[in-house]
Backbone as a printed PyTorch tensor [residue, N CA C, xyz], in Angstrom:
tensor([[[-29.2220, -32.2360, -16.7400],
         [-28.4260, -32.2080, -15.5190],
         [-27.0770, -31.5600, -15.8250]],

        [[-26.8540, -30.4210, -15.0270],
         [-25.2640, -30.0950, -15.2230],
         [-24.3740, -30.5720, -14.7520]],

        [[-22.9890, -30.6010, -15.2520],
         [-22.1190, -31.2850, -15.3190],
         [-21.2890, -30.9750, -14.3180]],

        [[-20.3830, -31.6440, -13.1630],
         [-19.5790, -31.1350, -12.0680],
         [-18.5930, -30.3230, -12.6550]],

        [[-17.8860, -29.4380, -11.8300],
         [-17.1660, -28.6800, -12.6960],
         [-15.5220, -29.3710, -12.7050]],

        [[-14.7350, -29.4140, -13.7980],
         [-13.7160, -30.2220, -13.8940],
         [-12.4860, -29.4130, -13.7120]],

        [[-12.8470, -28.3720, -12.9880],
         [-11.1740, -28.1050, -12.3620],
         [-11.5680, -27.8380, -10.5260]],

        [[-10.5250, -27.1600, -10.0870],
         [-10.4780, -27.2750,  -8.5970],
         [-11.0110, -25.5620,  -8.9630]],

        [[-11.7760, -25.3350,  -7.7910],
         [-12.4930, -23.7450,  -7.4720],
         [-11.1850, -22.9100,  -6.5530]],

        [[-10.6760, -23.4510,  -5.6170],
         [ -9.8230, -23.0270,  -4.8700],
         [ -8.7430, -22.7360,  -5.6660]],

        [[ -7.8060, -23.1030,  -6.2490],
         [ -7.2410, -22.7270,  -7.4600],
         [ -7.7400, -22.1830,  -8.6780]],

        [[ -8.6580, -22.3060,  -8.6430],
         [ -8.8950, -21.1810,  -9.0820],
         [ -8.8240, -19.7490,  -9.4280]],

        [[ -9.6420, -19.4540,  -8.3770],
         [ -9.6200, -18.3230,  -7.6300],
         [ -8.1620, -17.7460,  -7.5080]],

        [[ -7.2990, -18.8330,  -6.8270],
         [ -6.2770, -18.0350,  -6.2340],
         [ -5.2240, -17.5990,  -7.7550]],

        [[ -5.6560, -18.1720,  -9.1060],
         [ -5.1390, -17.9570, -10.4510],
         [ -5.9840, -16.6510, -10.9340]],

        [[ -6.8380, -16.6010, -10.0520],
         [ -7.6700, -14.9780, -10.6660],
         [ -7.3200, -14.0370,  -9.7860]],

        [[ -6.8420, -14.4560,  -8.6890],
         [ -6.7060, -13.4610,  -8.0070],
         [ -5.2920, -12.8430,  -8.5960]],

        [[ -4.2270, -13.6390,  -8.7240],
         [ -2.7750, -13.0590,  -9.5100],
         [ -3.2630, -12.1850, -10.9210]],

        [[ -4.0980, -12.6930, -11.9760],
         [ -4.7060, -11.7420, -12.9740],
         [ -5.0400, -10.1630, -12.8280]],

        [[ -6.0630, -10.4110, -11.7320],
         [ -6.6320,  -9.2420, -11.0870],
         [ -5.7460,  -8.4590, -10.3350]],

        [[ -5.0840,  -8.7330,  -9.2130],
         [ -3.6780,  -8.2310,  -8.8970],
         [ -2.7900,  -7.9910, -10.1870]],

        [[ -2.3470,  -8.3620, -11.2620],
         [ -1.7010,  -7.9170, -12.2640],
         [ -2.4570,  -6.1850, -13.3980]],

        [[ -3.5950,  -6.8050, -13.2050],
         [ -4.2250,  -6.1140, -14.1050],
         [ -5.0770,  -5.1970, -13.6480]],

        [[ -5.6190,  -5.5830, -12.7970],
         [ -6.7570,  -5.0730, -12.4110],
         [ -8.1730,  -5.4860, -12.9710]],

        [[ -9.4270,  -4.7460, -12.4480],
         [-10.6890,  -5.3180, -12.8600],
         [-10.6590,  -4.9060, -14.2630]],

        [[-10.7280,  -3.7250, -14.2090],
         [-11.1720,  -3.4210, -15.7950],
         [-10.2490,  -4.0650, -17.3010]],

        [[ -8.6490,  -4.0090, -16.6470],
         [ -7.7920,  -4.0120, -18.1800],
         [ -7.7480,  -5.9300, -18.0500]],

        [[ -8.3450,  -6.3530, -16.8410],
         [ -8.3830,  -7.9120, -16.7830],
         [ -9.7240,  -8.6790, -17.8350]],

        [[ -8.8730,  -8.6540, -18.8850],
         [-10.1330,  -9.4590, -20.0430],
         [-10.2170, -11.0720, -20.0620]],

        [[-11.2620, -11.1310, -20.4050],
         [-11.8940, -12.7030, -20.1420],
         [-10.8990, -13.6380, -20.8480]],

        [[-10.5630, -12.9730, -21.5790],
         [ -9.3510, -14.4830, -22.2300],
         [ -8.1930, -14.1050, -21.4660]],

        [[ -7.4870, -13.5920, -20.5670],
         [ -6.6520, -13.2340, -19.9710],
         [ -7.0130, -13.7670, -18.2260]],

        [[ -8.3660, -14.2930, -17.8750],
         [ -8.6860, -14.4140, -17.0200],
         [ -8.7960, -16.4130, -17.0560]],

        [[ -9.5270, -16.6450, -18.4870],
         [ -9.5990, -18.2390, -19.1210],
         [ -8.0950, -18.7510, -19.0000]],

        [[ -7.1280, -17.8770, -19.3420],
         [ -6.0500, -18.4130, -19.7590],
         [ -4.7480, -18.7780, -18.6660]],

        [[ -5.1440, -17.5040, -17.7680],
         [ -4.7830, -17.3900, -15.9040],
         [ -5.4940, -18.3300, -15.6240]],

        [[ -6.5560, -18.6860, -15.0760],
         [ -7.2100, -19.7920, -14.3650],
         [ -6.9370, -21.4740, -15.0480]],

        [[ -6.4960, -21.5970, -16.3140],
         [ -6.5250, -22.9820, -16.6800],
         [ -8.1170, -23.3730, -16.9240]],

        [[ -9.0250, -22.4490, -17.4810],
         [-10.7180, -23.1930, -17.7130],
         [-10.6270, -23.0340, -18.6880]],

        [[-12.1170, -23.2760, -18.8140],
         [-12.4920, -22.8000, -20.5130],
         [-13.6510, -21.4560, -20.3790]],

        [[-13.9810, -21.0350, -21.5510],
         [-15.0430, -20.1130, -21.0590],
         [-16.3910, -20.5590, -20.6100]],

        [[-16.5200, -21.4610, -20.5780],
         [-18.0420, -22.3830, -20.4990],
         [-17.7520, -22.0740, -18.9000]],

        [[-16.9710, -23.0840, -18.5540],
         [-16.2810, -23.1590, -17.2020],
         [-16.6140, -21.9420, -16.3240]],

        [[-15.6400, -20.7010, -16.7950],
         [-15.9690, -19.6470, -16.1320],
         [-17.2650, -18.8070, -15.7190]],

        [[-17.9380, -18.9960, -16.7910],
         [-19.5960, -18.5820, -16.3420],
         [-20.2830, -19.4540, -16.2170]],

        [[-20.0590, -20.9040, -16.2070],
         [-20.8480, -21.7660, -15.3810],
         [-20.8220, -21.6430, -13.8610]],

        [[-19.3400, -21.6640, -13.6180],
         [-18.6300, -21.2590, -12.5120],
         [-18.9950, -20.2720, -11.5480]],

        [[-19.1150, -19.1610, -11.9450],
         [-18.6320, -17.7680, -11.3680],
         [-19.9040, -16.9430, -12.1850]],

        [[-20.7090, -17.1100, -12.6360],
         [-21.2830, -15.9050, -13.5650],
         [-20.8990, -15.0920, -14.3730]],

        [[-20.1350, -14.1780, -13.9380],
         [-19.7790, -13.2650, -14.6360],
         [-18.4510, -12.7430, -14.1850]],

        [[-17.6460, -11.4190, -14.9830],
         [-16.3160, -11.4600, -14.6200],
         [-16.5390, -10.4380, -13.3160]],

        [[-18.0190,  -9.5070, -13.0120],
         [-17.9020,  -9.1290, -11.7390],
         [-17.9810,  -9.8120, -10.3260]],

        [[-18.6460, -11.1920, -10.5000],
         [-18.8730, -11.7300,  -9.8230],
         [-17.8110, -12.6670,  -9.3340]],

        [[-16.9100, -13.2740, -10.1570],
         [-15.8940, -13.6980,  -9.9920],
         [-14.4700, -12.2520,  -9.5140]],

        [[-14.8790, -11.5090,  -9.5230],
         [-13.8870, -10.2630,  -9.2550],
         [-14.3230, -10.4200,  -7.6100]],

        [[-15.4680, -10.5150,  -7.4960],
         [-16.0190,  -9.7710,  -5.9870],
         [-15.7110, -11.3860,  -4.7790]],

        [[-15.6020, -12.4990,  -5.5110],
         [-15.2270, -13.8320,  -4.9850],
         [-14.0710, -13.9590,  -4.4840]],

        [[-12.6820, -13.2620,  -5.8500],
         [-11.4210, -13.3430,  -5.6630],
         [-11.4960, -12.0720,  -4.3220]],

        [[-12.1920, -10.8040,  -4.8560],
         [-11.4750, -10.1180,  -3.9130],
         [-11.4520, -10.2050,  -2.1880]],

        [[-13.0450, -11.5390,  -1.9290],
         [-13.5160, -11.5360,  -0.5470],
         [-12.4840, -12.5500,   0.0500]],

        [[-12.0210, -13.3120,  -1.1960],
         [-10.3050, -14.9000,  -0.6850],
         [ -9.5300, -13.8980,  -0.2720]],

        [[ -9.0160, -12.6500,  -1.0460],
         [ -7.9100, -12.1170,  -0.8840],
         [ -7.6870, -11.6690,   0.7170]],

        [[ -9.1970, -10.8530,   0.4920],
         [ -9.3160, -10.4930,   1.8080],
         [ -8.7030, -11.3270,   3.3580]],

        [[ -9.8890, -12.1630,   3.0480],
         [ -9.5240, -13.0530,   3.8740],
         [ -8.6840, -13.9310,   4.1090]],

        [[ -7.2870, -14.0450,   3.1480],
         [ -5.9360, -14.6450,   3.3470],
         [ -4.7200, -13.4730,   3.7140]],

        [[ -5.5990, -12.0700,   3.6730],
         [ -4.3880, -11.2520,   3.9940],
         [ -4.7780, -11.1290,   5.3280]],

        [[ -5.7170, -10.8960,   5.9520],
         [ -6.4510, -10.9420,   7.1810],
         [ -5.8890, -12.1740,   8.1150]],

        [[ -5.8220, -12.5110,   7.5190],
         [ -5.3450, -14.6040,   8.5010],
         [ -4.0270, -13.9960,   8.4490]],

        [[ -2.8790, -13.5230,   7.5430],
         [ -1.8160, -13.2910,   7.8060],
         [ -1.3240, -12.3470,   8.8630]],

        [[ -2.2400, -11.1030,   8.7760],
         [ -1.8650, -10.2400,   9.8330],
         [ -2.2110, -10.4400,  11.3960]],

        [[ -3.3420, -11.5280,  11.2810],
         [ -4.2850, -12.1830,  12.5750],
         [ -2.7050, -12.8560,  12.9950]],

        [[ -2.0730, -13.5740,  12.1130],
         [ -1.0250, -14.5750,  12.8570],
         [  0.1110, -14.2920,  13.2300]],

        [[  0.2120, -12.5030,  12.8410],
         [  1.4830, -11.8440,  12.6870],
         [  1.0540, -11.3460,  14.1140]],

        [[  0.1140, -10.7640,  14.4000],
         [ -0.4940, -10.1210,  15.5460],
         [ -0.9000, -10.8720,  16.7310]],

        [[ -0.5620, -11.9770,  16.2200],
         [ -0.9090, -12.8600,  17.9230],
         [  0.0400, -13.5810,  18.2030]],

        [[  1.5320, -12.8620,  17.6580],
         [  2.8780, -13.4580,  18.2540],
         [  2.8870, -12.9690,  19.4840]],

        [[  3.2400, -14.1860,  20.3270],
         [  3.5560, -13.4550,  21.8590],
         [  4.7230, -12.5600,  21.7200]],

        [[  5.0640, -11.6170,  22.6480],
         [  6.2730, -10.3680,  22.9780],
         [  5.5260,  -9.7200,  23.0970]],

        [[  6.5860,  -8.4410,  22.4580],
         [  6.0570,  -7.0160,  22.5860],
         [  5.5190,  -6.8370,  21.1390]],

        [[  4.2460,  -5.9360,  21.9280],
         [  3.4860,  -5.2070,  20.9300],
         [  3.7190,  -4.9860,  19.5280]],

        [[  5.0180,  -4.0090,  19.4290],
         [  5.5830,  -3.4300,  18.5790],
         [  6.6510,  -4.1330,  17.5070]],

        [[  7.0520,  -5.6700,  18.1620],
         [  7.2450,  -6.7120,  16.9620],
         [  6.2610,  -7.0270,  16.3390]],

        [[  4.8120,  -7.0400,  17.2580],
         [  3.7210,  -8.2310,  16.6080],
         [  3.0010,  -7.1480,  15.3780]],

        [[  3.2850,  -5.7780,  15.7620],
         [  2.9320,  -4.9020,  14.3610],
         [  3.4590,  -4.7950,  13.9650]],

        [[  4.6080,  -4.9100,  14.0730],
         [  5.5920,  -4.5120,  12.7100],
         [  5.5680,  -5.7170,  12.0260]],

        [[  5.6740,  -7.2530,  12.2580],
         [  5.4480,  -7.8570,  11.2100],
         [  3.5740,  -7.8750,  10.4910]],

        [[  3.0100,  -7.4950,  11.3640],
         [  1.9230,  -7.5090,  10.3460],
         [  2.0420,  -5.9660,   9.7100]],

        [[  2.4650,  -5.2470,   9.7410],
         [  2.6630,  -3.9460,   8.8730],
         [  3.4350,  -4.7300,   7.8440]],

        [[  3.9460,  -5.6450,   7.4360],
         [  5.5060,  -6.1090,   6.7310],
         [  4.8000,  -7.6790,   6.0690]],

        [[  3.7170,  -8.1400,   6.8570],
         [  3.0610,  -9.4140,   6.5340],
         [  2.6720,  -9.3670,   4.7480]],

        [[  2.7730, -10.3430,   3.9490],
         [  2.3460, -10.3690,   2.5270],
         [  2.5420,  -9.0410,   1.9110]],

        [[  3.1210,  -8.0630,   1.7130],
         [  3.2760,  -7.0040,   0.8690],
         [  3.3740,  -7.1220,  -0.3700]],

        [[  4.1350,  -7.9020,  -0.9670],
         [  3.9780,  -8.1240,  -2.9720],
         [  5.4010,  -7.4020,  -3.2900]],

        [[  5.6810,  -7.2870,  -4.1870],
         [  7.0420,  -7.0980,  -4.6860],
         [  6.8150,  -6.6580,  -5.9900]],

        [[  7.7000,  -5.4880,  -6.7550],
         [  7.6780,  -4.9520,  -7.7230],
         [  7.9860,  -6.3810,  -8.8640]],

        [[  8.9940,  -6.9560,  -8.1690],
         [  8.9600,  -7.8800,  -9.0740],
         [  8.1700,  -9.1750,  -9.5730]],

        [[  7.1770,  -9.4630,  -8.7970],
         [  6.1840, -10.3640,  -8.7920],
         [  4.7730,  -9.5440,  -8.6660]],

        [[  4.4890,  -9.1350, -10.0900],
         [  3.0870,  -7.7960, -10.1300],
         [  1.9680,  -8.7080, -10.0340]],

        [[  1.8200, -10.0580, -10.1010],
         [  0.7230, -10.8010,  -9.6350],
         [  0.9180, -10.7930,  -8.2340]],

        [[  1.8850, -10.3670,  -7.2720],
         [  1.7800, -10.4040,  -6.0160],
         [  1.1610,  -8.8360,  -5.2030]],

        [[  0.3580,  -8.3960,  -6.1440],
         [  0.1970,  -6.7130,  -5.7430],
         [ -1.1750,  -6.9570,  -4.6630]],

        [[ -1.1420,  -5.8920,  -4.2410],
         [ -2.4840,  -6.3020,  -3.1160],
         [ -3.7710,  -5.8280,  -4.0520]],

        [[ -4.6750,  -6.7780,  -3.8350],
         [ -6.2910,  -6.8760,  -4.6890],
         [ -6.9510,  -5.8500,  -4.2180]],

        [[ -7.1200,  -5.4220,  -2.7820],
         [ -7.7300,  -4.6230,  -1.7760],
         [ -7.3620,  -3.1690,  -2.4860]],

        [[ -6.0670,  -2.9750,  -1.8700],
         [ -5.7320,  -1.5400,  -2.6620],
         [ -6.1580,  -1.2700,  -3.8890]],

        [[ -5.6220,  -2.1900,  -5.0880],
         [ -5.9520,  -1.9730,  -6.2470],
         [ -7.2050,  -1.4560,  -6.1780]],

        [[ -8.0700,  -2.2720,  -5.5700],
         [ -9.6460,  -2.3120,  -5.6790],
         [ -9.8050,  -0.7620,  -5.2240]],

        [[ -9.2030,  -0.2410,  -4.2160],
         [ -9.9190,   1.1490,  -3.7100],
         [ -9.3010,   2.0510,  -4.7850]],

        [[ -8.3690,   2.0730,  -5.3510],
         [ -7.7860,   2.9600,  -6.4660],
         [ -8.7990,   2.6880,  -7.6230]],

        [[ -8.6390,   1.5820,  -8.4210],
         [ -9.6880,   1.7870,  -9.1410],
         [-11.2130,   1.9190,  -9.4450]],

        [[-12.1880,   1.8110,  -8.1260],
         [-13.3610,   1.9590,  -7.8910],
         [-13.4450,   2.7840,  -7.3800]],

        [[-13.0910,   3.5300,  -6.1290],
         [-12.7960,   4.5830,  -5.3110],
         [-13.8710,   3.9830,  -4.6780]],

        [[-15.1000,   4.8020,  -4.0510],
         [-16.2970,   4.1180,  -3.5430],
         [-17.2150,   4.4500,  -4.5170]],

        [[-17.4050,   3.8100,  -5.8720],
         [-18.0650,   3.8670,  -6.7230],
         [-18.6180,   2.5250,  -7.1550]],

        [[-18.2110,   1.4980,  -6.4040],
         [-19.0220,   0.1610,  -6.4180],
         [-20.0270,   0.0720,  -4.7780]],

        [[-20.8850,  -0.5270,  -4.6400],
         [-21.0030,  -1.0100,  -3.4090],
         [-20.7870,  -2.5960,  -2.4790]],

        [[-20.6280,  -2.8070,  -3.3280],
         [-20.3380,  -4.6320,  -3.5550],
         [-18.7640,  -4.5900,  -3.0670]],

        [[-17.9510,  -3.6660,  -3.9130],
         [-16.5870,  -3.6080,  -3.7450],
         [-16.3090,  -2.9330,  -2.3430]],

        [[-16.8530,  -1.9390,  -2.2320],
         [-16.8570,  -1.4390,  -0.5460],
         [-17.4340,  -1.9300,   0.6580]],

        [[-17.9070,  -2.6690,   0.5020],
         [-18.7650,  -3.6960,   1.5850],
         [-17.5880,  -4.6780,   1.5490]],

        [[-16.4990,  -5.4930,   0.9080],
         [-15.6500,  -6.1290,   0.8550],
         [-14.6160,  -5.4660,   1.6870]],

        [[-14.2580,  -4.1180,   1.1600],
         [-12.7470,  -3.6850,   1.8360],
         [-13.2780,  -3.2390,   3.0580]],

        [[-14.5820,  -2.1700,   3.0690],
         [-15.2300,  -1.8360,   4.2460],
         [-14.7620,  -2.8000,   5.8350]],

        [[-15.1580,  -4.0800,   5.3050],
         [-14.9870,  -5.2090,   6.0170],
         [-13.9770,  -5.5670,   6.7480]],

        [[-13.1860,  -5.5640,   5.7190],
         [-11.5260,  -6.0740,   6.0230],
         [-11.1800,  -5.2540,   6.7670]],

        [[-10.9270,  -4.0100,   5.8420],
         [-11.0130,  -2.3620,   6.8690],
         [-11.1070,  -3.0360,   8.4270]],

        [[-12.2000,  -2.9380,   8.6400],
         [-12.7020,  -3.0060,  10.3910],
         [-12.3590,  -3.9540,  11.5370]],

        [[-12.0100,  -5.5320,  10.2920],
         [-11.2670,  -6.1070,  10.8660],
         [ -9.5720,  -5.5830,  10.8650]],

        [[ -8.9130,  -5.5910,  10.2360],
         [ -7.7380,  -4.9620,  10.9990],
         [ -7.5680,  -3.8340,  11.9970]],

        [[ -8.3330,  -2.5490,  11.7620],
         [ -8.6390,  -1.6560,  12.3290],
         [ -8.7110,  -2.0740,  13.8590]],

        [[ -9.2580,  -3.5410,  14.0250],
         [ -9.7420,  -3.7020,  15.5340],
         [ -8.5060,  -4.6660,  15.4340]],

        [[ -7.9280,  -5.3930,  14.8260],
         [ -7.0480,  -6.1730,  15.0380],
         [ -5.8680,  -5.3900,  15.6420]],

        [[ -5.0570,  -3.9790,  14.9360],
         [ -4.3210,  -3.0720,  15.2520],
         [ -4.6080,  -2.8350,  17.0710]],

        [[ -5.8700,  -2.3070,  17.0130],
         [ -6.3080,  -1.2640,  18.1250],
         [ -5.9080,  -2.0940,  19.4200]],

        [[ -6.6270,  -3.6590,  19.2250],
         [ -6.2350,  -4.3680,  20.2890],
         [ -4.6890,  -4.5980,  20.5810]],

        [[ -4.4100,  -4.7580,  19.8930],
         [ -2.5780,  -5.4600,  20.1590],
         [ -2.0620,  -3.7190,  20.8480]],

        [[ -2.3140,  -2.3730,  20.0620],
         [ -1.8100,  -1.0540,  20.6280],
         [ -2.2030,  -1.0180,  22.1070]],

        [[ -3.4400,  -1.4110,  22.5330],
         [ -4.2250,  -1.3660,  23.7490],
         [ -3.0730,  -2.1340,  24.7340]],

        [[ -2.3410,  -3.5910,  24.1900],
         [ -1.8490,  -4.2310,  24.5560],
         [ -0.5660,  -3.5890,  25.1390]],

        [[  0.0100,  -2.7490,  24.0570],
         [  1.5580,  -2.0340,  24.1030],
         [  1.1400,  -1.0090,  25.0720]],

        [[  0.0500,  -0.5540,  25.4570],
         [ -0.0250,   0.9060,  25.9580],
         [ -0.3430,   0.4600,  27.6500]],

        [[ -1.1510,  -0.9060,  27.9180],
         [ -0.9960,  -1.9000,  28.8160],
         [ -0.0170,  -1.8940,  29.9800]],

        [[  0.9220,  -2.6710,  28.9450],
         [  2.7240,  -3.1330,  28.8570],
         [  3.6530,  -1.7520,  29.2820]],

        [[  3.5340,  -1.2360,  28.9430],
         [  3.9960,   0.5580,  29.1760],
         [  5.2380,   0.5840,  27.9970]],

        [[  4.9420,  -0.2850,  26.9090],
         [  5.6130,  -0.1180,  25.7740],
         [  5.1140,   1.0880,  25.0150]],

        [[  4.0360,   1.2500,  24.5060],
         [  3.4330,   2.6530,  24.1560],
         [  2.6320,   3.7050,  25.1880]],

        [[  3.1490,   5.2290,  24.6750],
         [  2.5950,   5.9980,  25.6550],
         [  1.4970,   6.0520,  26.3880]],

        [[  1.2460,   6.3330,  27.9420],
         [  0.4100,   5.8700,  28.0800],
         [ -1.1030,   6.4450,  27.4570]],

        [[ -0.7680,   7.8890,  27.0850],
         [ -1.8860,   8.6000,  26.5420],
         [ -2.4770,   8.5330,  25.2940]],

        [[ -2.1680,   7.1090,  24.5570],
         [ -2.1450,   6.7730,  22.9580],
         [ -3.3340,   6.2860,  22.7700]],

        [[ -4.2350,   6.9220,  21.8360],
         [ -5.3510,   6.6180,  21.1910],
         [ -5.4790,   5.3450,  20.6570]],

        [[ -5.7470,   4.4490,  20.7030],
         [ -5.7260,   3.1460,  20.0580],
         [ -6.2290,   3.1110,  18.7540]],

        [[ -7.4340,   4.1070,  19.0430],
         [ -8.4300,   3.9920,  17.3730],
         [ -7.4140,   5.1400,  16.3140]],

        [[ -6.7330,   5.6050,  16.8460],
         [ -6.0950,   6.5820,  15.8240],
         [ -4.8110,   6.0880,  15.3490]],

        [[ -4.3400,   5.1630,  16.7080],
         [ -3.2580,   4.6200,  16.1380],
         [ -3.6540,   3.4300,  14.7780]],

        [[ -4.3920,   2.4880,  15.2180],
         [ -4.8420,   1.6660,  14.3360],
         [ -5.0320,   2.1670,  12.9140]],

        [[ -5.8190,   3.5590,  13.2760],
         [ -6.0530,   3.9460,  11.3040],
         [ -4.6210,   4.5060,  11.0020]],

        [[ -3.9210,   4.8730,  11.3810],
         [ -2.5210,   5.2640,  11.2970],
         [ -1.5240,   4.0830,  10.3080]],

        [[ -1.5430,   3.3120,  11.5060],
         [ -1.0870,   2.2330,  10.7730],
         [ -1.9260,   1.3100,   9.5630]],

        [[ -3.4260,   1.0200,   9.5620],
         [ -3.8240,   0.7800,   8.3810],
         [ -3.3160,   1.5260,   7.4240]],

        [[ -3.2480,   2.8120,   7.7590],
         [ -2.5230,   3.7520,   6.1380],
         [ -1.1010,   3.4630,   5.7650]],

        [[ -0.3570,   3.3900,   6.6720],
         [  0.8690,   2.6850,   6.5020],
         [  1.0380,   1.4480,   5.8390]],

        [[ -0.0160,   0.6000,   6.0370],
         [ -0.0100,  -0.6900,   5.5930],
         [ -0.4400,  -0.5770,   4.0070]],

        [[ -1.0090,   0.0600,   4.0410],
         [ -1.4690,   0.2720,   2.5490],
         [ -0.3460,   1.0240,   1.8840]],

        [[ -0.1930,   2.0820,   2.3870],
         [  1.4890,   2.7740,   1.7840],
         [  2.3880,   1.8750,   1.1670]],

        [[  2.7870,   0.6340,   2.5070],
         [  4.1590,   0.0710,   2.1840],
         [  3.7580,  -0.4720,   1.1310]],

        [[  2.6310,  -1.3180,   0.7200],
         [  2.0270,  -2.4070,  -0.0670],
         [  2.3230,  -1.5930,  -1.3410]],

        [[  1.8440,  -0.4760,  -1.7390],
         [  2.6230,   0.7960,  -2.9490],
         [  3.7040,   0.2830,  -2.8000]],

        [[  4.2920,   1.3530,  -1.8830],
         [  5.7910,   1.1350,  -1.9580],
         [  6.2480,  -0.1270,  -2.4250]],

        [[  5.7420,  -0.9880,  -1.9990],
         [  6.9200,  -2.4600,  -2.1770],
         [  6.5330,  -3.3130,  -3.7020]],

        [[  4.8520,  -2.1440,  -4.5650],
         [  4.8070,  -3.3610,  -5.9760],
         [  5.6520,  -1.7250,  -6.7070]],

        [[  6.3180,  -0.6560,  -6.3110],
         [  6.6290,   0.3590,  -6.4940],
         [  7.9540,  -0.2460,  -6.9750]],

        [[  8.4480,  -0.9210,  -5.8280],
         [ 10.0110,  -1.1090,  -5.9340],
         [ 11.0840,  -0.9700,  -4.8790]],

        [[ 10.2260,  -0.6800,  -3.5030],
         [ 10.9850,  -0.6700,  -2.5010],
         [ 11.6870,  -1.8050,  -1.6850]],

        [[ 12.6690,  -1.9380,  -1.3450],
         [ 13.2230,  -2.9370,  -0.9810],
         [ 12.7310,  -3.1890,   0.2170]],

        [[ 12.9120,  -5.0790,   1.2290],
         [ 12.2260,  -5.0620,   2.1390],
         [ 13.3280,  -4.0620,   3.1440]],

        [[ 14.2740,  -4.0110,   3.1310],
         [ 14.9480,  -3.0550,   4.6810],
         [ 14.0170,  -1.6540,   4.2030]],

        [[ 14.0290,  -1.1020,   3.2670],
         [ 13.3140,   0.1050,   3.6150],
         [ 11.5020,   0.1990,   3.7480]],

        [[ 11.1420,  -0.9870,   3.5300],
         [  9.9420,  -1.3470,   3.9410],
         [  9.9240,  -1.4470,   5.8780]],

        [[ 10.9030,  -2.1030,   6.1720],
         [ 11.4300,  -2.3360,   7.3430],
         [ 11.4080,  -1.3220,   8.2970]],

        [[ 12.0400,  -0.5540,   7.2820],
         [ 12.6810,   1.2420,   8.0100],
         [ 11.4050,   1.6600,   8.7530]],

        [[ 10.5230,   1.9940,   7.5900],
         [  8.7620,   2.7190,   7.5710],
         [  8.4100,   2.0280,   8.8520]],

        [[  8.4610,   1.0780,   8.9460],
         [  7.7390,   0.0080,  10.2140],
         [  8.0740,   0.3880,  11.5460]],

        [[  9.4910,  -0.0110,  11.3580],
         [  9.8940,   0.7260,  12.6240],
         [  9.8030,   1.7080,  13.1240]],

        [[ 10.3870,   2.9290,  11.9280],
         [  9.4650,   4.4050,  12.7400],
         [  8.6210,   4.1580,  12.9970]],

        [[  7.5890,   4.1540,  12.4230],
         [  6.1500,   3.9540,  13.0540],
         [  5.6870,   3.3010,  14.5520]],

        [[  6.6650,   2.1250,  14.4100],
         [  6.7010,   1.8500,  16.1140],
         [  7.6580,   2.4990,  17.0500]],

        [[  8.7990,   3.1900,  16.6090],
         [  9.0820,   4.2720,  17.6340],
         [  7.8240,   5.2210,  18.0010]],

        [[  7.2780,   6.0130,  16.9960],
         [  6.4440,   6.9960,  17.2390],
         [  5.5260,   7.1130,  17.6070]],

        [[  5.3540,   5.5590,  17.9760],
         [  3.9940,   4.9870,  19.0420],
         [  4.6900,   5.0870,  20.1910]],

        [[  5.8350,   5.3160,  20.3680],
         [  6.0130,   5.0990,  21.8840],
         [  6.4950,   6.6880,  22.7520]],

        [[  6.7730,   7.4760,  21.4760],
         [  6.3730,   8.9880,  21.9910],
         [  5.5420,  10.0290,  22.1180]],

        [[  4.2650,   9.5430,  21.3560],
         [  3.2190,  10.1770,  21.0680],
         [  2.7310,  10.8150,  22.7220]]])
């Protein structure tokens, strides 16, 4: 009979996910991953299988805690163009806290679409913000806050790229006002398009 496992999974995870955000998949080695999480190695592949499998676990949490952030940033009542700009600005990471880097990005830089496991993850996320964006723009263009002739689906991938930009920018070294700056243009230029 196997044995329950003697640490918490949820902490876990969220101790692999800072590794993996630090390091990435590949330069993230198993004693660097034992030693981040607080297990042992037994632990970890009792656990998780293997270090891809535990990569593809952390990266589907990540997902889905950056997703809940921008969901909550985006369903502030006002105008449009606050409720994106804080989710353009929602969880970004900081040069100075490199366990705070985004997992997602990393992940598309270092796999490119050369996993499928890994692209079925961001793929995902992808589509949820993509529609998360489109709706709230639909909202501004509504409102007669954005033009009325504004593509929603173009704006949305627009700003997904932005979002990914700042997230650079900010484990880069950018400060939040000029993280700020980016945002805001971006919501002026929704409203002249």
């Amino acid at each position: 009979m196997a044995r329950p496992s003697e640490f918490d999974r949820d902490e876990a995870i969220a101790s692999a996910i800072r590794v993996f955000a630090r390091h990435g998949y590949e330069a993230a080695s198993t004693s660097a991953l034992i030693e981040g999480m607080g297990i042992g190695r037994q632990s970890l592949y009792g656990a998780f299988g293997d270090k891809r499998r535990l990569f593809l676990e952390a990266l589907r949490r990540y997902a889905d805690g950056s997703l809940d952030g921008m969901a909550a940033a985006l369903a502030r009542p006002g105008r449009a163009s606050e409720a994106i700009e804080a989710a353009l600005l929602a969880g970004l990471g900081s040069a100075d806290e490199l366990e705070s880097g985004c997992l997602g990005v990393g992940s598309i830089v270092e796999f490119s679409r050369s996993d499928p496991d890994v692209n079925a993850v961001n793929d995902a996320a992808a589509a949820q913000v993509l529609a998360a964006f489109a709706a709230r723009v639909k909202d501004g263009v509504a409102s007669g806050e954005f033009a009325a002739d504004l593509d929603a689906q173009a704006a949305a991938r627009m700003l997904l790229t932005l979002r990914s930009g700042l997230k650079v920018a900010a484990r880069g070294g950018a400060g939040e006002d000029e993280l700020r700056e980016a945002a805001r243009l971006a919501m002026r230029g929704l409203g002249r398009v």
